[in-house]
Coordinates of C-alpha atoms and ligand atoms in Angstrom, one line a residue:
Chain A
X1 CA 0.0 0.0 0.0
X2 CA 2.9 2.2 1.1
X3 CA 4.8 1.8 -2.1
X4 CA 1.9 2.0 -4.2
X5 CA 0.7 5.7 -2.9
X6 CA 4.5 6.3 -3.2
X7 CA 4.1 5.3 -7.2
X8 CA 1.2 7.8 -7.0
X9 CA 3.1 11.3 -5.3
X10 CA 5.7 10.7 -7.5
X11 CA 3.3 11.0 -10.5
X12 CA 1.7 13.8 -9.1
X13 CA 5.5 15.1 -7.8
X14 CA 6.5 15.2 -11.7
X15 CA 3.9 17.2 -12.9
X16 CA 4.6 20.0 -9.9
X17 CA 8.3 19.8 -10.9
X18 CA 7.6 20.7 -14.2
X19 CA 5.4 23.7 -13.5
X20 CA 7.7 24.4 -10.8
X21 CA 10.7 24.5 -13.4
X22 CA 8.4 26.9 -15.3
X23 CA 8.7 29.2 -12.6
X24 CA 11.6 29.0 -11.5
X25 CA 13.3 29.5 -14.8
X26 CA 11.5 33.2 -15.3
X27 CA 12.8 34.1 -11.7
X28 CA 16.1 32.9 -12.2
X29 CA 16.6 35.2 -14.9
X30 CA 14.9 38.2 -13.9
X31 CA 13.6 37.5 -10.2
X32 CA 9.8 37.9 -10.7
X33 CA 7.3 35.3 -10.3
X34 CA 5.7 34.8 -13.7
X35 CA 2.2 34.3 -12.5
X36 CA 0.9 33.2 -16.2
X37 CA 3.0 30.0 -15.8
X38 CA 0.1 28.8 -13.9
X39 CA -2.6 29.2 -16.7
X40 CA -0.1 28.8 -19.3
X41 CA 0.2 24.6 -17.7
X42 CA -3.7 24.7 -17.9
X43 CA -4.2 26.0 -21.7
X44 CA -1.2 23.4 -22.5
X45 CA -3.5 20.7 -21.1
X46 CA -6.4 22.0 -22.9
X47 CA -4.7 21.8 -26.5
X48 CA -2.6 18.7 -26.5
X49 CA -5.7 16.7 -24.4
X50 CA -8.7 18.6 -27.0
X51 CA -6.0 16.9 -30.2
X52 CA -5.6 13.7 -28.3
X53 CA -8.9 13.6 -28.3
X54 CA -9.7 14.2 -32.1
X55 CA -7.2 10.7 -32.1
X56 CA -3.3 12.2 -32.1
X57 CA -1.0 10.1 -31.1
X58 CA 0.5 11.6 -27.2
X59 CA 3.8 12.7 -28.8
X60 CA 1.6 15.6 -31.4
X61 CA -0.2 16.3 -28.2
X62 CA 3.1 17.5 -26.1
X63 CA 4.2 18.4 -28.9
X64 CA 1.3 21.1 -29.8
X65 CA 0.7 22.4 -26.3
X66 CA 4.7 23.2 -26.0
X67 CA 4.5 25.0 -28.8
X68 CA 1.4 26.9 -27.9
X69 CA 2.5 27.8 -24.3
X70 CA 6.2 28.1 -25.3
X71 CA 5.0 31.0 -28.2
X72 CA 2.1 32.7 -25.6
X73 CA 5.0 32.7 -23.2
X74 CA 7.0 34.9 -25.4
X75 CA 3.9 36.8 -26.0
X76 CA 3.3 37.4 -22.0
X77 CA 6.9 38.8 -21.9
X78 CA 7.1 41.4 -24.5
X79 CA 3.3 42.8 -23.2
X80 CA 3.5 42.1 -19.7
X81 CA 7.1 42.4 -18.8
X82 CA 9.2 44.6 -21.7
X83 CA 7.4 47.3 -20.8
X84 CA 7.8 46.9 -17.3
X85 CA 11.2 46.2 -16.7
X86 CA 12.2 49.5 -14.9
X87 CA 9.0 49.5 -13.1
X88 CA 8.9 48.6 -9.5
X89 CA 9.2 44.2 -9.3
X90 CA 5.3 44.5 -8.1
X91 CA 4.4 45.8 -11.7
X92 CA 5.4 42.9 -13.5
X93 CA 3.8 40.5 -11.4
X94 CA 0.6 42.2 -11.5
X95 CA 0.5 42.2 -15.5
X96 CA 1.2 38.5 -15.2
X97 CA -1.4 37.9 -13.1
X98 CA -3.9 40.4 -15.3
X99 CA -2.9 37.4 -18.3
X100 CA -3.6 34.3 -15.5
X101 CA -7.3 36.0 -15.2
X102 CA -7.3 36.5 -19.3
X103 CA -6.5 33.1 -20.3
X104 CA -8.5 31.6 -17.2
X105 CA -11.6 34.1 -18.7
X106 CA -10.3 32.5 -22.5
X107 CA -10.6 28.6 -21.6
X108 CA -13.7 28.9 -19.7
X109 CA -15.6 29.9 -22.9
X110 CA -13.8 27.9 -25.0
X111 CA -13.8 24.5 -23.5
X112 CA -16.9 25.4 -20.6
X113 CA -16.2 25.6 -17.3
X114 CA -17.2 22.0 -16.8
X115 CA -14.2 19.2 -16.6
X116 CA -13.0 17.8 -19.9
X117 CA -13.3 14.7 -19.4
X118 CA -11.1 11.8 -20.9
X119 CA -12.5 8.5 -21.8
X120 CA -11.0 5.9 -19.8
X121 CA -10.4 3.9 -22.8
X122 CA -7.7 6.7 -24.1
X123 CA -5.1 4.8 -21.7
X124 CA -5.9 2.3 -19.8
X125 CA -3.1 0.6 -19.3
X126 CA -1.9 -1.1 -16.0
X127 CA 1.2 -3.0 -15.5
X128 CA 2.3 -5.3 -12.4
X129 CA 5.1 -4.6 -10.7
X130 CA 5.1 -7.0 -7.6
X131 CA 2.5 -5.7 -5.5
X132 CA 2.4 -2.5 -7.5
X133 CA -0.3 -1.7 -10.5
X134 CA 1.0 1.5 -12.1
X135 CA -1.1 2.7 -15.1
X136 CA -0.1 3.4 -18.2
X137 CA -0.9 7.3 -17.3
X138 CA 1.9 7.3 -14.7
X139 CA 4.7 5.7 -16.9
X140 CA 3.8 8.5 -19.6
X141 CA 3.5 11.0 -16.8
X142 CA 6.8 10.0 -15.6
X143 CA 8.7 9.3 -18.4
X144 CA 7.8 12.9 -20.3
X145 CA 8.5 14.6 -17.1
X146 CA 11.6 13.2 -16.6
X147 CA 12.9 13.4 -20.6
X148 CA 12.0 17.0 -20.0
X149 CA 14.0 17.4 -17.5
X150 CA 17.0 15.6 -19.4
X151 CA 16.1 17.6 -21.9
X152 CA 16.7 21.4 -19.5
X153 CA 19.8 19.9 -17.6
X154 CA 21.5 19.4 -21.4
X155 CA 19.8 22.8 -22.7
X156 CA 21.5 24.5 -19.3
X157 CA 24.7 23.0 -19.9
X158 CA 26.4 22.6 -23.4
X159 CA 24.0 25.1 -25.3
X160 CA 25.2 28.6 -25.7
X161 CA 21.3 29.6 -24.8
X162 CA 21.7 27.6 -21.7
X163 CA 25.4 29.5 -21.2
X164 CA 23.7 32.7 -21.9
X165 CA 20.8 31.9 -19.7
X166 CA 22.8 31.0 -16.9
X167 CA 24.8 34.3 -17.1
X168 CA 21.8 36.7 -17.0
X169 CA 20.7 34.7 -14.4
X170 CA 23.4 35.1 -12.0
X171 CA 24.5 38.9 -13.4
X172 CA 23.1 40.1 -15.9
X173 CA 25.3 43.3 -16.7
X174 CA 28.1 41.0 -16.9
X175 CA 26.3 38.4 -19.1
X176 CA 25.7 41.8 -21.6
X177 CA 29.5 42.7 -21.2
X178 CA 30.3 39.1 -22.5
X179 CA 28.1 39.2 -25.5
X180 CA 24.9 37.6 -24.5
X181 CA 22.5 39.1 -25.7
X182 CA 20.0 39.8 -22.9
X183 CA 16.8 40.6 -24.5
X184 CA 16.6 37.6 -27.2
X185 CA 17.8 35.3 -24.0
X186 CA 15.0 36.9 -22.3
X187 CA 12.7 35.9 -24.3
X188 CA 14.0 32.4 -24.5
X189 CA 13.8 31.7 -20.9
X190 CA 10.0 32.7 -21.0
X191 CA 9.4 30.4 -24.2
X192 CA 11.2 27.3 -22.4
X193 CA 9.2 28.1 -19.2
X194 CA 5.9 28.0 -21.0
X195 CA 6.7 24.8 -22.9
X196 CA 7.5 23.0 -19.4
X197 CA 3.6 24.3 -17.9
X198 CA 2.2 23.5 -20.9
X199 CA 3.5 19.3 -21.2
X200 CA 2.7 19.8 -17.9
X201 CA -0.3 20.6 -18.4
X202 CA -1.2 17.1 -20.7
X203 CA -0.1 15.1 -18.0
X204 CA -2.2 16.5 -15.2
X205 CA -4.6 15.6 -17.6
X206 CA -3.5 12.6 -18.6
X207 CA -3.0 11.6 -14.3
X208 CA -6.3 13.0 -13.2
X209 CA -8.2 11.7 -16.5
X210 CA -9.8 15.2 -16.4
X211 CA -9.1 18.5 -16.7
X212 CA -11.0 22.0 -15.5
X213 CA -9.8 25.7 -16.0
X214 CA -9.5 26.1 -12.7
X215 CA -6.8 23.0 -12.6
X216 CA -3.8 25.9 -13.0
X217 CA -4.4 27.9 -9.9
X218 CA -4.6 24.8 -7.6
X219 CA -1.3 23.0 -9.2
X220 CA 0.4 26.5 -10.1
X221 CA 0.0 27.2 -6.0
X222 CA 1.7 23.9 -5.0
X223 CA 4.3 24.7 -8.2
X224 CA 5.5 27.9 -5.9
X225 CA 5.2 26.0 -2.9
X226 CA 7.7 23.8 -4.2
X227 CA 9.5 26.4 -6.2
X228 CA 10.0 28.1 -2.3
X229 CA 11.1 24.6 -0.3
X230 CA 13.7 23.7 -3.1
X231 CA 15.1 27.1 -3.3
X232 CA 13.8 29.7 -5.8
X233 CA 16.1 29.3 -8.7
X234 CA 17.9 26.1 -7.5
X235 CA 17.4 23.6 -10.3
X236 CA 18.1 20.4 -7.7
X237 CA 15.9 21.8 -4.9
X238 CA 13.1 22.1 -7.1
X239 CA 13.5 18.3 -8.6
X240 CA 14.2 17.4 -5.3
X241 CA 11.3 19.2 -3.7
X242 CA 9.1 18.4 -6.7
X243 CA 8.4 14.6 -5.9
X244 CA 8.8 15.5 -2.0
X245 CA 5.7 17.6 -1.9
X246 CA 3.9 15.1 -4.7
X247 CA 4.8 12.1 -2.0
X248 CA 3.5 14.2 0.8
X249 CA 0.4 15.3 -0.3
X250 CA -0.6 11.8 -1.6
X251 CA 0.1 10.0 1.7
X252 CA -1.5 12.5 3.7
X253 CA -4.4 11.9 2.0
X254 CA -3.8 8.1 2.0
X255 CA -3.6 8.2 5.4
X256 CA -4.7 11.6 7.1
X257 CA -7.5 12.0 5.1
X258 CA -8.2 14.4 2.5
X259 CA -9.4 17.4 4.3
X260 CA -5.5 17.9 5.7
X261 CA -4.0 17.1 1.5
X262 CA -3.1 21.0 1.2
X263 CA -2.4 21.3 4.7
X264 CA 0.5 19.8 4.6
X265 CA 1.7 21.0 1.8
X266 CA 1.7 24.8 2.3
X267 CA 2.6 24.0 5.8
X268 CA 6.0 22.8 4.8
X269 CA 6.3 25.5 2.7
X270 CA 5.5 28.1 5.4
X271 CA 7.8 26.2 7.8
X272 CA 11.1 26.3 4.6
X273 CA 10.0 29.7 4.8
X274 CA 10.5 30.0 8.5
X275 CA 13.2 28.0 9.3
X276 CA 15.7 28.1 6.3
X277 CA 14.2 30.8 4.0
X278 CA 16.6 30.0 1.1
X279 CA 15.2 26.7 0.4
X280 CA 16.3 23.3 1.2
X281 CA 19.3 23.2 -2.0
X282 CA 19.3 27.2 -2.2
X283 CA 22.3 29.4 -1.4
X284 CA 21.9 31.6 2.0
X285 CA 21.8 35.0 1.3
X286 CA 22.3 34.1 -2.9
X287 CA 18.6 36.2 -3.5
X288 CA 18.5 36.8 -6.8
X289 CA 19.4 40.2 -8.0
X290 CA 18.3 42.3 -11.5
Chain B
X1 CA 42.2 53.9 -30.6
X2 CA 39.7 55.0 -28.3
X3 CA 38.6 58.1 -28.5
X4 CA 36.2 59.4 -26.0
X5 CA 34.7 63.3 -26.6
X6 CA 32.5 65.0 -24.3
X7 CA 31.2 62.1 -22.3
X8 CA 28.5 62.6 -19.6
X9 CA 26.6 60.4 -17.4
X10 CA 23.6 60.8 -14.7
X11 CA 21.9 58.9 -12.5
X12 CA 18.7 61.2 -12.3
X13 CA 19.4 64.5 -10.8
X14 CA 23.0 62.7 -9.7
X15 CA 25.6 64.0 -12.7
X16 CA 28.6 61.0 -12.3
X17 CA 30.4 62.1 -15.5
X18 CA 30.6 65.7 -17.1
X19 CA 31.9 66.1 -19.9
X20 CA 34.8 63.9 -19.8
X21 CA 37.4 63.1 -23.3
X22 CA 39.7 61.2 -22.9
X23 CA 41.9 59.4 -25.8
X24 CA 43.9 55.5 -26.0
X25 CA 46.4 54.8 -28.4
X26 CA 47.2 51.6 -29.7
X27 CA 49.6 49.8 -27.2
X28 CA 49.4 51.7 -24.9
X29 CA 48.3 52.0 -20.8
X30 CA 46.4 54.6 -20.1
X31 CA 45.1 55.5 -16.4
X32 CA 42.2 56.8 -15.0
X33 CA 42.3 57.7 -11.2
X34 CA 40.8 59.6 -8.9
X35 CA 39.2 59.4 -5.3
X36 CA 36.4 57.4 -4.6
X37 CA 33.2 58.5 -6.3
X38 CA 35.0 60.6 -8.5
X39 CA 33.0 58.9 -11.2
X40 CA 35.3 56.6 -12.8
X41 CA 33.1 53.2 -13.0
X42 CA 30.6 55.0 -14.1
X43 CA 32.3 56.6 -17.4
X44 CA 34.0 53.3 -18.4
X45 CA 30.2 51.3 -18.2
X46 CA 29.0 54.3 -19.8
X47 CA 32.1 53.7 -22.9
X48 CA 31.3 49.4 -22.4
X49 CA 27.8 50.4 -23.3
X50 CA 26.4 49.2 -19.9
X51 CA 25.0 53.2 -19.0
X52 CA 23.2 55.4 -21.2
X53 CA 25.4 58.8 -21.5
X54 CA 25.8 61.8 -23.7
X55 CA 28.4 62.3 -25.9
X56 CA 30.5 60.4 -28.5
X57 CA 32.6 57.4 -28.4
X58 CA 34.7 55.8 -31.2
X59 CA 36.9 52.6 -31.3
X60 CA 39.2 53.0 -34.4
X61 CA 37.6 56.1 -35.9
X62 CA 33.8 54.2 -35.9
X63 CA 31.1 55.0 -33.5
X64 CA 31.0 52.6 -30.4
X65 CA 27.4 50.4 -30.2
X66 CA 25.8 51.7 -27.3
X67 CA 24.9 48.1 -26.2
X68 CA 27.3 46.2 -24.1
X69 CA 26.8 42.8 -25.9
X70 CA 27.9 44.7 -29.5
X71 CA 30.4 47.3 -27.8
X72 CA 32.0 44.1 -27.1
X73 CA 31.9 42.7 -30.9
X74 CA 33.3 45.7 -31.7
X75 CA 36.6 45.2 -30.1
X76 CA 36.2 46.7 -26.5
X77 CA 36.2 44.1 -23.7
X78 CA 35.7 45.7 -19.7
X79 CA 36.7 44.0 -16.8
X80 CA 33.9 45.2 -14.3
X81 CA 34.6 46.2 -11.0
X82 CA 34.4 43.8 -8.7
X83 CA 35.5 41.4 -11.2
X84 CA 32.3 40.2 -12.4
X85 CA 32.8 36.6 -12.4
X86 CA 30.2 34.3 -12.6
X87 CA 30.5 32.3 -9.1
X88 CA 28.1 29.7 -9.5
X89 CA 29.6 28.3 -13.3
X90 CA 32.9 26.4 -12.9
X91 CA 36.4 28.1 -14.1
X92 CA 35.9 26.4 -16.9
X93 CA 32.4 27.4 -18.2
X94 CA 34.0 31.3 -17.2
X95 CA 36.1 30.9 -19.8
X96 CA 34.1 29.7 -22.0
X97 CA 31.9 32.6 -21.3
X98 CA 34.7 34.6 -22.5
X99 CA 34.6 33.0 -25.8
X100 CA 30.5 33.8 -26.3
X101 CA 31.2 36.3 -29.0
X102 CA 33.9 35.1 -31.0
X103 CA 33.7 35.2 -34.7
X104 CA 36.2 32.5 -34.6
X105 CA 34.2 29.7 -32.7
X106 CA 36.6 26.6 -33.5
X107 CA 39.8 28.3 -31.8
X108 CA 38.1 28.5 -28.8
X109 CA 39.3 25.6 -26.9
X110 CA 43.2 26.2 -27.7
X111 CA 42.5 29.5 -26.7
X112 CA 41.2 28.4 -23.5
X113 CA 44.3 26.3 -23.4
X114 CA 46.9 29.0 -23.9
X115 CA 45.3 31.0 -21.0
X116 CA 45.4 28.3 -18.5
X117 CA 49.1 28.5 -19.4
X118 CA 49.1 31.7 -18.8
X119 CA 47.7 31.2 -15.2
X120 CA 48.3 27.5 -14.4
X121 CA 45.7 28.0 -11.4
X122 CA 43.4 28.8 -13.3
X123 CA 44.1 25.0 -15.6
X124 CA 44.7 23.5 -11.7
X125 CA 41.3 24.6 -10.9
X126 CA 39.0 23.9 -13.9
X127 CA 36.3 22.4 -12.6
X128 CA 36.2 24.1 -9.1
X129 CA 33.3 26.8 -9.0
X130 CA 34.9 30.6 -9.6
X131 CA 32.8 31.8 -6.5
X132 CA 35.3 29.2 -4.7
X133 CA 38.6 30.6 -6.0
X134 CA 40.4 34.0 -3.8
X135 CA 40.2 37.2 -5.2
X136 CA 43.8 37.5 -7.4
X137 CA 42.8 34.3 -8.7
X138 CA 39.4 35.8 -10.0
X139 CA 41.1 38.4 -11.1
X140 CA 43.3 36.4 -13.3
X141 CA 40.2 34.7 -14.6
X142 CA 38.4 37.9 -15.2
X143 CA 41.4 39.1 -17.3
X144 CA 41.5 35.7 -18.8
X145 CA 38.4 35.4 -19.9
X146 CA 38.1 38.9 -21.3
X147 CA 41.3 38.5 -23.5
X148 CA 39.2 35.1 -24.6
X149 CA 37.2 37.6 -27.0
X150 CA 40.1 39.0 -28.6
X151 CA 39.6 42.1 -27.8
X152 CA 41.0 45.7 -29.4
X153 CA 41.0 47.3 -26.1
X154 CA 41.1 46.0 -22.8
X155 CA 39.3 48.3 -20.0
X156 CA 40.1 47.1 -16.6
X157 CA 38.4 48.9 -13.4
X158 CA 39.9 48.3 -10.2
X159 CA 41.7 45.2 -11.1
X160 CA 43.7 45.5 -7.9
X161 CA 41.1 46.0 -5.9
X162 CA 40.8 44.5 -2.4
X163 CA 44.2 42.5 -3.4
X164 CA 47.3 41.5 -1.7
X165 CA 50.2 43.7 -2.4
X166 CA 52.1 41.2 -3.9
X167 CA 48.9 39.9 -6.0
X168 CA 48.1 43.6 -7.4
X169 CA 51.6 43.7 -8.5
X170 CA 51.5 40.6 -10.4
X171 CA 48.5 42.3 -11.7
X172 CA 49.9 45.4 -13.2
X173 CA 52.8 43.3 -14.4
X174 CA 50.6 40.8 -16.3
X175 CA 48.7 44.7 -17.5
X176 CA 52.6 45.2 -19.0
X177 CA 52.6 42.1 -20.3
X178 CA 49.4 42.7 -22.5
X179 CA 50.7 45.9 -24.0
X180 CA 53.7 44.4 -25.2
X181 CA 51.8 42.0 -27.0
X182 CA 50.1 45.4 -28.5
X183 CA 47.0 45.3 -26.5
X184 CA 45.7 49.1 -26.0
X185 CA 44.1 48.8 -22.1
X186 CA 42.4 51.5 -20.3
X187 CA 43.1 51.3 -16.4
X188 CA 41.0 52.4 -14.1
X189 CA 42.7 53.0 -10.2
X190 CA 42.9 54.9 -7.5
X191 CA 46.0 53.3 -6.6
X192 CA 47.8 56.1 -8.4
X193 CA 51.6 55.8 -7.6
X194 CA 51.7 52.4 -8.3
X195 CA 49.6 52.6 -11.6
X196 CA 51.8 55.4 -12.7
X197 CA 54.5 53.7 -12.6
X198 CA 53.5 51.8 -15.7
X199 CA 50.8 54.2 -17.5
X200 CA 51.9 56.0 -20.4
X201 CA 49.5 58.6 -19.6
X202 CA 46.7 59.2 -17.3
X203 CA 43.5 61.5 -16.8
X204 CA 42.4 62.4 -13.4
X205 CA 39.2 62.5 -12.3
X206 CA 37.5 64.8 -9.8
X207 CA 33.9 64.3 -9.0
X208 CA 32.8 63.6 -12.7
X209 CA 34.8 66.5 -14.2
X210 CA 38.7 65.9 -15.5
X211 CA 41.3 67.6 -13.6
X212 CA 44.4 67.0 -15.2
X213 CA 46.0 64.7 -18.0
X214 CA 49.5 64.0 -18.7
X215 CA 52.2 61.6 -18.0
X216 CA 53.1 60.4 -14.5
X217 CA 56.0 63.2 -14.1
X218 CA 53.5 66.0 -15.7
X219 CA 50.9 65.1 -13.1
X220 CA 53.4 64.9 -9.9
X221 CA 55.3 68.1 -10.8
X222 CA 51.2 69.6 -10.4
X223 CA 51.3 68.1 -7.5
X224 CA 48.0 66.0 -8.1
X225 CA 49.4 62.7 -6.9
X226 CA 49.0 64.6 -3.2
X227 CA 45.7 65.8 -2.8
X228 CA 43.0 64.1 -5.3
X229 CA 43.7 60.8 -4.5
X230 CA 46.1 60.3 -1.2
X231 CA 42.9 61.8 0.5
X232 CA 41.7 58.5 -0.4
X233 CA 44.1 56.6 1.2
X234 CA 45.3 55.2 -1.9
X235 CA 48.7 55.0 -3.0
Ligands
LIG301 N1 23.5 53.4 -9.7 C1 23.7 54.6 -9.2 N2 22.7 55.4 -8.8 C2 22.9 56.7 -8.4 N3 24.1 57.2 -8.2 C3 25.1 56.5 -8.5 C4 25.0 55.1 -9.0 N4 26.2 54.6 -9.2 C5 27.1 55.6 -8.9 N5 26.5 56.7 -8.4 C6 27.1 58.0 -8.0 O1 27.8 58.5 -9.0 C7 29.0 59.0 -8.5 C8 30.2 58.3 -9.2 O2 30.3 57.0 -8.8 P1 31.3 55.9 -9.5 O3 31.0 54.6 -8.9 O4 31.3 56.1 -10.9 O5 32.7 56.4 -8.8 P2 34.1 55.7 -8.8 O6 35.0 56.7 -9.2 O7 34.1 54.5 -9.6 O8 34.2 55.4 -7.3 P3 35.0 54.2 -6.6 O9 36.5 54.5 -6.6 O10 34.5 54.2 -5.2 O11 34.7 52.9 -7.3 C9 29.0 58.8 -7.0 O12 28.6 60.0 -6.5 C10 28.0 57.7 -6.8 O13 27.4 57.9 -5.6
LIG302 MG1 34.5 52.5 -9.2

């Protein structure tokens, strides 16, 4: 029983890495929270799960809704943070989260505010592992999230975007003084972050077997509560903190009941907070400038 | 070589820079000292294209890009103060940072090579994080990997900054070392007797305005190695 709700936060623990990554990649190279993310994961869901649907194979799926979120992203920084960038840091966050309410407003007339519901039959799958059944859902759920984040670690470190990236992220005057050129960078960083929400988004789907427009604020919450336990821009903490909080939240409603499954969560997020504020892999004191 | 006319810089209703020119010849050192505030960082990010600021500034007779990342392309490599090195990528991936703009992309790694020869440390400690190494030896690797973009002109600010005595004098000797190989380097110090000794020429700074210009002699027999910076405690 214990191993198989362990199966089960892990799943769940993927998917809140990847939005988490979302996040954390916009604040790592310019130290605002990039509310969209959050909506940006749920309109990826829509898209890839609405041409899964019509009968595309899973791959055109992931495919489609990293595209979509990865371009919209790009499309959320040049209106809601260009502009903004020598406005106070509270500027930008409020013009993301003016684009969370518009694409929220979007897919509710779109799809209906009803769940989307997938027919069991789309994959059904179990396999028998010992005393283990995992479905076919989690292996995809699993497998994508963790090629994804195969995918980042190589991006991040032999790619002269990922060099570049990096740079801005940790100064970003002496990134420009180098030759990186900040603003196309920029924009990269947003495009990659909306491409992780939004395969994130098709396998929240794809785990819960439905999907509501409202599924972005719930799972983009616990995203920042993980973003905040692993360490704000701290690639490890988050895919360390990732499946931690997935783990936790499953077994506390395995075993607590489900009127405590966000307790626990935000508690241990309110408690990094307290007790080592720069996250369990962050630096002390390494805040983010820029 | 560089040719800076008229320069200005303000931060708001703060005016850093006024009207500074200033001029660097191929091969040689040229200084730029004054006290602290005096407004020297602030004209050479302004000339690296890292401050917006009024006036001209040519490398070579053409117009300097106002952007950093193409002031850079076009020959002009700074050394920021405080070093600027990026603490949380390993020496390594620093100097490959230094290599981000190259035309040349292939020479790279045996260019990497022949400055890890330069400073053995810096080959010793390849894969250590730069935030990890002392403050000469990020110094060496901010010089290193600034020459790594083959630069014209080599602006260093402070480059002895918070250093041993014995380390800021390998400094300045390595800063001798460049311009014999023809390298043109603006240096910025307030460390003015040392610095003099191996300038060609230097321009004094005194809260944003030049003072004086001239050759180490010129500017003692004014006697402005006394008051504009000693009141810094520099020397
Ligand atoms: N970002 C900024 N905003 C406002 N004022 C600034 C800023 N940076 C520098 N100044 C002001 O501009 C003036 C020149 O500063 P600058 O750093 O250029 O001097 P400096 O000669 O490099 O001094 P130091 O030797 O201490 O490095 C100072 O009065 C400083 O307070
Ligand atoms: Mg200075």
């Amino acid at each position: 029983m214990l191993l198989q709700q362990l199966v089960n936060g892990l799943t769940l623990g993927a998917v809140y890495t990847l939005v988490a990554l979302g996040f954390s990649l916009v604040m790592g190279v310019l130290g605002i929270l990039n509310l969209a993310v959050a909506e940006l994961f749920m309109l990826g869901g829509y898209v890839g799960l609405t041409l899964m649907l019509d009968g595309q194979p899973l791959l055109v799926g992931l495919g489609a809704a990293a595209l979509f979120t990865g371009l919209l992203g790009v499309v959320v920084e040049r209106v809601a943070y260009q502009p903004l960038r020598n406005a106070p840091p509270i500027a930008p966050l409020l013009s993301t989260l003016g684009f969370s309410v518009i694409f929220q407003t979007v897919a509710t007339n779109v799809w209906g505010s009803d769940p989307l519901l997938l027919p069991p039959e789309l994959m059904d799958g179990r396999y028998q592992l010992g005393s283990i059944s995992v479905g076919q859902a989690q292996l995809v759920v699993m497998a994508t999230a963790v090629g994804m984040v195969a995918v980042l670690a190589l991006v991040m470190r032999h790619t002269r975007f990922g060099y570049g990236l990096r740079a801005i992220a940790e100064n970003r005057d002496v990134a420009r003084l180098l030759g990186v050129p900040a603003p196309l960078v920029t924009s990269g960083a947003f495009a990659l972050s909306g491409a992780m929400a939004g395969v994130a988004g098709v396998l929240i789907g794809l785990h819960y077997g439905a999907l509501t427009p409202f599924v972005g604020v719930e799972v983009g919450l616990k995203a920042i509560a993980v973003m905040v336990v692993g360490g704000t821009t701290s690639i490890w903490g988050v895919l360390l903190a990732g499946p931690l909080l997935g783990v936790l939240e499953v077994m506390t409603v395995a075993f607590g009941g489900a009127a405590f499954r966000d307790m626990t969560v935000y508690g241990l997020m309110i408690l990094t907070l307290l007790l080592r504020p720069q996250g369990l892999l962050g630096r002390a004191g390494g805040a983010q400038r820029v | 070589m560089l040719a800076v006319q008229g320069l200005s810089v303000r931060y708001g209703p703060i005016q850093a820079v006024r009207e500074l020119s200033l001029e660097v010849r191929p091969g040689e050192i040229v200084a730029l000292i004054g006290a602290n505030g005096a407004g020297k960082t602030s004209a050479v990010k302004a000339i690296a294209g890292l401050l917006p600021h009024g006036g001209s500034v040519t490398l070579s007779g053409k117009p300097l890009p106002r952007r950093a990342e193409r002031a850079l392309r076009a020959g002009l490599a700074l050394v920021p103060e405080g070093r600027g090195i990026l603490g949380q990528m390993t020496v390594a991936e620093n100097l490959r940072m230094g290599g981000y703009a190259r035309r040349d992309r292939a020479s790279l790694p045996a260019a990497i090579e022949e400055q890890m020869r330069r400073f053995p440390i810096l080959g010793e400690r390849r894969d250590r994080l730069a935030g990890l190494l002392s403050g000469g030896e990020q110094q060496m690797l901010a010089i290193a990997r600034a020459l790594l973009s083959a630069p014209r002109l080599l602006v260093l600010d402070e480059p002895s900054l918070g250093l041993a005595p014995i380390m800021a004098a390998r400094i300045f000797a390595l800063v001798e070392e460049l311009r014999a190989g023809g390298m043109a380097i603006l240096l910025v110090e307030q460390k003015a007797r040392q610095v003099l000794k191996i300038a060609d020429r230097a321009y004094v700074l005194e809260t944003g305005s030049l003072r004086a210009s001239g050759t180490g002699a010129e500017l003692a027999a004014q006697g402005l190695l006394s008051d504009a910076f000693m009141a810094a405690g520099a020397g």
